[in-house]
């Protein structure tokens, strides 16, 4: 029982997990409002507004600062990880999503011309983030960590 108690009371882990979950819920609601369709995959999928990756790593980094201090080696690790994750979300993963969208459109055109392509599933287009999505996710993660670590737990 000590393991479960310690896990639940780990402020760093809980603030990061809470930020991820809240970002996924917000992303799903925004997608629902914009498309008028509930897509359950949005609850666990990547891409969209806000970036749950950014929210998670920024909550992690912020809660490490609160609990361990800015001079902590744990902060250095969390900070560098956050930079890499957010850069990747805006770079490689975003480009992969753009390419998937183009390939899906090409496939549709070829199929309309009468060709029988064996691609039953469309490629996932929601894999990366715009800079705004990353920024909003980062702000959400920082805010959740501050509220959770400084208000709720203390």
mmCIF file of C-alpha atoms in Angstrom:
data_model
loop_
_atom_site.group_PDB
_atom_site.id
_atom_site.type_symbol
_atom_site.label_atom_id
_atom_site.label_comp_id
_atom_site.label_asym_id
_atom_site.label_seq_id
_atom_site.Cartn_x
_atom_site.Cartn_y
_atom_site.Cartn_z
ATOM 1 C CA UNK A 1 0.000 0.000 0.000
ATOM 2 C CA UNK A 2 2.971 2.313 0.552
ATOM 3 C CA UNK A 3 3.837 2.130 -3.165
ATOM 4 C CA UNK A 4 0.381 3.283 -4.250
ATOM 5 C CA UNK A 5 0.295 6.018 -1.600
ATOM 6 C CA UNK A 6 3.704 7.339 -2.665
ATOM 7 C CA UNK A 7 2.748 7.173 -6.339
ATOM 8 C CA UNK A 8 -0.458 9.150 -5.831
ATOM 9 C CA UNK A 9 1.360 11.733 -3.691
ATOM 10 C CA UNK A 10 4.182 12.257 -6.189
ATOM 11 C CA UNK A 11 3.514 15.910 -7.091
ATOM 12 C CA UNK A 12 5.798 15.849 -10.106
ATOM 13 C CA UNK A 13 4.197 12.777 -11.646
ATOM 14 C CA UNK A 14 0.642 13.796 -10.789
ATOM 15 C CA UNK A 15 0.951 17.333 -12.166
ATOM 16 C CA UNK A 16 2.410 15.992 -15.423
ATOM 17 C CA UNK A 17 -0.292 13.318 -15.707
ATOM 18 C CA UNK A 18 -3.060 15.768 -14.869
ATOM 19 C CA UNK A 19 -1.761 18.191 -17.493
ATOM 20 C CA UNK A 20 -1.695 15.458 -20.120
ATOM 21 C CA UNK A 21 -5.240 14.364 -19.300
ATOM 22 C CA UNK A 22 -6.648 17.877 -19.225
ATOM 23 C CA UNK A 23 -4.946 18.769 -22.528
ATOM 24 C CA UNK A 24 -6.440 15.645 -24.142
ATOM 25 C CA UNK A 25 -9.930 16.520 -22.881
ATOM 26 C CA UNK A 26 -9.618 20.140 -24.062
ATOM 27 C CA UNK A 27 -8.315 18.948 -27.438
ATOM 28 C CA UNK A 28 -11.290 16.594 -27.803
ATOM 29 C CA UNK A 29 -13.780 19.341 -26.915
ATOM 30 C CA UNK A 30 -12.203 21.787 -29.376
ATOM 31 C CA UNK A 31 -12.286 19.132 -32.104
ATOM 32 C CA UNK A 32 -15.948 18.414 -31.278
ATOM 33 C CA UNK A 33 -16.851 22.117 -31.495
ATOM 34 C CA UNK A 34 -15.011 22.622 -34.794
ATOM 35 C CA UNK A 35 -16.162 19.441 -36.570
ATOM 36 C CA UNK A 36 -19.487 18.811 -34.792
ATOM 37 C CA UNK A 37 -18.322 15.182 -34.439
ATOM 38 C CA UNK A 38 -17.090 13.336 -31.367
ATOM 39 C CA UNK A 39 -13.955 11.398 -32.233
ATOM 40 C CA UNK A 40 -12.863 9.193 -29.332
ATOM 41 C CA UNK A 41 -9.355 8.873 -30.788
ATOM 42 C CA UNK A 42 -8.794 12.545 -29.947
ATOM 43 C CA UNK A 43 -8.827 11.542 -26.254
ATOM 44 C CA UNK A 44 -5.575 9.619 -26.690
ATOM 45 C CA UNK A 45 -4.254 10.721 -30.080
ATOM 46 C CA UNK A 46 -1.513 13.178 -30.860
ATOM 47 C CA UNK A 47 -1.781 16.504 -32.660
ATOM 48 C CA UNK A 48 -4.348 19.236 -32.160
ATOM 49 C CA UNK A 49 -4.943 22.160 -29.802
ATOM 50 C CA UNK A 50 -3.449 22.278 -27.213
ATOM 51 C CA UNK A 51 -0.338 20.137 -27.422
ATOM 52 C CA UNK A 52 -0.576 17.513 -24.701
ATOM 53 C CA UNK A 53 3.135 16.786 -25.201
ATOM 54 C CA UNK A 54 3.978 20.393 -24.342
ATOM 55 C CA UNK A 55 1.542 20.455 -21.450
ATOM 56 C CA UNK A 56 3.055 17.295 -19.985
ATOM 57 C CA UNK A 57 6.725 18.246 -20.244
ATOM 58 C CA UNK A 58 6.126 21.825 -19.083
ATOM 59 C CA UNK A 59 4.152 20.610 -16.067
ATOM 60 C CA UNK A 60 6.962 18.161 -15.358
ATOM 61 C CA UNK A 61 9.618 20.867 -15.605
ATOM 62 C CA UNK A 62 7.624 23.383 -13.548
ATOM 63 C CA UNK A 63 6.870 20.905 -10.769
ATOM 64 C CA UNK A 64 10.543 19.873 -10.670
ATOM 65 C CA UNK A 65 11.507 23.543 -10.173
ATOM 66 C CA UNK A 66 8.949 23.862 -7.357
ATOM 67 C CA UNK A 67 10.019 20.643 -5.612
ATOM 68 C CA UNK A 68 13.740 20.426 -6.374
ATOM 69 C CA UNK A 69 14.850 23.951 -7.284
ATOM 70 C CA UNK A 70 16.253 25.462 -10.447
ATOM 71 C CA UNK A 71 19.810 24.357 -9.638
ATOM 72 C CA UNK A 72 18.759 20.709 -9.434
ATOM 73 C CA UNK A 73 20.113 18.261 -12.012
ATOM 74 C CA UNK A 74 16.529 16.964 -12.281
ATOM 75 C CA UNK A 75 15.470 20.396 -13.524
ATOM 76 C CA UNK A 76 18.222 20.343 -16.144
ATOM 77 C CA UNK A 77 17.062 16.944 -17.399
ATOM 78 C CA UNK A 78 13.381 17.942 -17.456
ATOM 79 C CA UNK A 79 14.131 21.271 -19.169
ATOM 80 C CA UNK A 80 16.248 19.742 -21.951
ATOM 81 C CA UNK A 81 13.628 17.014 -22.447
ATOM 82 C CA UNK A 82 10.899 19.674 -22.714
ATOM 83 C CA UNK A 83 12.836 21.579 -25.371
ATOM 84 C CA UNK A 84 13.426 18.420 -27.413
ATOM 85 C CA UNK A 85 9.802 17.273 -27.185
ATOM 86 C CA UNK A 86 8.359 20.677 -28.132
ATOM 87 C CA UNK A 87 10.848 21.180 -30.964
ATOM 88 C CA UNK A 88 10.056 17.714 -32.330
ATOM 89 C CA UNK A 89 6.291 18.346 -32.114
ATOM 90 C CA UNK A 90 6.648 21.494 -34.240
ATOM 91 C CA UNK A 91 9.251 20.037 -36.587
ATOM 92 C CA UNK A 92 9.464 16.427 -37.678
ATOM 93 C CA UNK A 93 6.041 15.333 -36.387
ATOM 94 C CA UNK A 94 4.292 18.351 -37.899
ATOM 95 C CA UNK A 95 5.939 17.724 -41.268
ATOM 96 C CA UNK A 96 4.905 14.050 -41.104
ATOM 97 C CA UNK A 97 1.295 15.159 -40.601
ATOM 98 C CA UNK A 98 1.475 17.540 -43.564
ATOM 99 C CA UNK A 99 2.944 14.780 -45.736
ATOM 100 C CA UNK A 100 0.240 12.330 -44.585
ATOM 101 C CA UNK A 101 -2.455 14.826 -45.606
ATOM 102 C CA UNK A 102 -0.922 15.250 -49.067
ATOM 103 C CA UNK A 103 -0.552 11.481 -49.530
ATOM 104 C CA UNK A 104 -4.180 10.945 -48.471
ATOM 105 C CA UNK A 105 -5.318 13.533 -51.035
ATOM 106 C CA UNK A 106 -3.194 11.917 -53.776
ATOM 107 C CA UNK A 107 -4.634 8.506 -52.898
ATOM 108 C CA UNK A 108 -8.196 9.862 -53.171
ATOM 109 C CA UNK A 109 -7.489 11.396 -56.586
ATOM 110 C CA UNK A 110 -5.940 8.170 -57.886
ATOM 111 C CA UNK A 111 -8.867 6.109 -56.560
ATOM 112 C CA UNK A 112 -11.356 8.484 -58.258
ATOM 113 C CA UNK A 113 -9.494 7.908 -61.534
ATOM 114 C CA UNK A 114 -10.382 4.224 -61.261
ATOM 115 C CA UNK A 115 -7.224 2.763 -59.794
ATOM 116 C CA UNK A 116 -7.650 0.153 -57.077
ATOM 117 C CA UNK A 117 -5.206 1.014 -54.331
ATOM 118 C CA UNK A 118 -5.015 -1.478 -51.488
ATOM 119 C CA UNK A 119 -4.701 1.223 -48.820
ATOM 120 C CA UNK A 120 -7.778 0.646 -46.648
ATOM 121 C CA UNK A 121 -6.800 3.161 -43.967
ATOM 122 C CA UNK A 122 -5.955 6.790 -44.348
ATOM 123 C CA UNK A 123 -2.656 7.945 -42.900
ATOM 124 C CA UNK A 124 -2.917 9.847 -39.607
ATOM 125 C CA UNK A 125 -2.773 13.565 -40.261
ATOM 126 C CA UNK A 126 -2.886 14.698 -36.624
ATOM 127 C CA UNK A 127 0.642 13.926 -35.454
ATOM 128 C CA UNK A 128 2.367 17.268 -34.982
ATOM 129 C CA UNK A 129 1.625 20.760 -33.737
ATOM 130 C CA UNK A 130 1.731 24.346 -34.857
ATOM 131 C CA UNK A 131 3.809 26.738 -32.760
ATOM 132 C CA UNK A 132 0.569 28.149 -31.275
ATOM 133 C CA UNK A 133 -0.607 24.682 -30.203
ATOM 134 C CA UNK A 134 2.769 24.041 -28.543
ATOM 135 C CA UNK A 135 2.714 27.444 -26.830
ATOM 136 C CA UNK A 136 -0.817 26.972 -25.466
ATOM 137 C CA UNK A 137 0.077 23.454 -24.292
ATOM 138 C CA UNK A 138 3.163 24.826 -22.536
ATOM 139 C CA UNK A 139 1.112 27.519 -20.770
ATOM 140 C CA UNK A 140 -1.476 24.927 -19.734
ATOM 141 C CA UNK A 141 1.203 22.638 -18.285
ATOM 142 C CA UNK A 142 2.875 25.441 -16.367
ATOM 143 C CA UNK A 143 -0.469 26.631 -14.982
ATOM 144 C CA UNK A 144 -1.556 23.129 -13.923
ATOM 145 C CA UNK A 145 1.766 22.479 -12.171
ATOM 146 C CA UNK A 146 1.614 25.802 -10.335
ATOM 147 C CA UNK A 147 -1.969 25.226 -9.230
ATOM 148 C CA UNK A 148 -1.414 21.585 -8.290
ATOM 149 C CA UNK A 149 1.915 21.999 -6.476
ATOM 150 C CA UNK A 150 1.391 25.396 -4.845
ATOM 151 C CA UNK A 151 -2.340 25.505 -4.178
ATOM 152 C CA UNK A 152 -3.885 22.047 -4.088
ATOM 153 C CA UNK A 153 -1.102 20.067 -2.410
ATOM 154 C CA UNK A 154 0.357 22.754 -0.115
#
